[in-house]
């Protein structure tokens, strides 16, 4: 496995552990009140980071700056839409 893919894999594992830890803390009741919204925002931000790693490393967009920028804009707008829907609900 090339070094870049190994680094991407470890990054995905770390981001997954972070989102899982937040979700478990929220489900156990350790996070309550206004922190629940912050936890949701953090989980969404970690998911956005994972999507960027997958697009850049595994789909090879790191070698195609034009396409990476386009996918990044679309992904960012989609994440903002999800964030708005989450906070509105």
Short mmCIF file of C-alpha atoms in Angstrom, two decimals:
data_model
loop_
_atom_site.label_atom_id
_atom_site.label_comp_id
_atom_site.label_asym_id
_atom_site.label_seq_id
_atom_site.Cartn_x
_atom_site.Cartn_y
_atom_site.Cartn_z
CA UNK A 1 0.00 0.00 0.00
CA UNK A 2 1.53 3.35 -0.98
CA UNK A 3 2.44 5.77 1.79
CA UNK A 4 -0.26 8.30 0.83
CA UNK A 5 -3.01 5.69 1.00
CA UNK A 6 -1.72 4.42 4.32
CA UNK A 7 -1.75 7.98 5.69
CA UNK A 8 -5.29 8.46 4.34
CA UNK A 9 -6.40 5.21 5.96
CA UNK A 10 -5.02 6.24 9.36
CA UNK A 11 -6.68 9.64 8.98
CA UNK A 12 -10.02 7.97 8.24
CA UNK A 13 -9.62 5.73 11.28
CA UNK A 14 -8.85 8.74 13.51
CA UNK A 15 -11.82 10.72 12.20
CA UNK A 16 -14.08 7.69 12.64
CA UNK A 17 -12.90 7.20 16.23
CA UNK A 18 -13.62 10.87 16.92
CA UNK A 19 -17.14 10.79 15.54
CA UNK A 20 -17.86 7.49 17.29
CA UNK A 21 -16.63 8.87 20.61
CA UNK A 22 -18.88 11.91 20.28
CA UNK A 23 -21.89 9.76 19.31
CA UNK A 24 -21.32 7.36 22.22
CA UNK A 25 -20.96 10.25 24.67
CA UNK A 26 -24.17 11.78 23.36
CA UNK A 27 -26.07 8.48 23.52
CA UNK A 28 -24.89 7.81 27.06
CA UNK A 29 -26.16 11.17 28.25
CA UNK A 30 -22.73 12.65 28.92
CA UNK A 31 -23.56 15.41 26.43
CA UNK A 32 -26.77 17.30 27.07
CA UNK A 33 -28.35 20.71 26.67
CA UNK A 34 -26.78 23.11 24.21
CA UNK A 35 -23.79 20.83 23.77
CA UNK A 36 -25.98 18.40 21.80
CA UNK A 37 -26.09 20.81 18.86
CA UNK A 38 -22.33 21.32 19.09
CA UNK A 39 -21.83 17.55 19.10
CA UNK A 40 -23.93 17.24 15.96
CA UNK A 41 -21.93 19.97 14.27
CA UNK A 42 -18.68 18.24 15.26
CA UNK A 43 -19.87 14.90 13.86
CA UNK A 44 -20.87 16.60 10.60
CA UNK A 45 -17.48 18.33 10.40
CA UNK A 46 -15.69 15.01 10.93
CA UNK A 47 -17.82 13.40 8.21
CA UNK A 48 -16.93 16.27 5.87
CA UNK A 49 -13.26 15.67 6.62
CA UNK A 50 -13.63 11.96 5.88
CA UNK A 51 -15.32 12.71 2.56
CA UNK A 52 -12.45 15.01 1.59
CA UNK A 53 -9.87 12.35 2.45
CA UNK A 54 -11.72 9.77 0.37
CA UNK A 55 -12.06 12.11 -2.61
CA UNK A 56 -8.45 13.28 -2.49
CA UNK A 57 -6.63 10.05 -1.69
CA UNK A 58 -8.75 7.20 -2.96
CA UNK A 59 -10.32 8.84 -6.01
CA UNK A 60 -7.11 10.62 -6.94
CA UNK A 61 -8.42 14.18 -6.87
CA UNK A 62 -5.20 15.28 -5.16
CA UNK A 63 -3.61 15.03 -8.62
CA UNK A 64 -6.41 17.02 -10.32
CA UNK A 65 -6.66 20.46 -8.68
CA UNK A 66 -9.50 21.69 -10.93
CA UNK A 67 -11.71 18.72 -10.12
CA UNK A 68 -10.70 18.73 -6.47
CA UNK A 69 -11.79 22.36 -6.18
CA UNK A 70 -15.10 21.62 -7.91
CA UNK A 71 -15.84 18.61 -5.74
CA UNK A 72 -14.74 20.57 -2.67
CA UNK A 73 -17.19 23.38 -3.42
CA UNK A 74 -20.07 20.97 -4.00
CA UNK A 75 -19.19 18.97 -0.90
CA UNK A 76 -18.91 22.15 1.18
CA UNK A 77 -22.29 23.41 -0.02
CA UNK A 78 -23.85 20.04 0.72
CA UNK A 79 -22.34 20.04 4.22
CA UNK A 80 -23.70 23.56 4.81
CA UNK A 81 -27.14 22.40 3.65
CA UNK A 82 -27.01 19.46 6.06
CA UNK A 83 -25.81 21.75 8.84
CA UNK A 84 -28.70 24.13 8.22
CA UNK A 85 -31.22 21.30 8.22
CA UNK A 86 -29.73 19.86 11.40
CA UNK A 87 -29.77 23.17 13.24
CA UNK A 88 -33.29 24.01 12.00
CA UNK A 89 -34.68 20.67 13.22
#
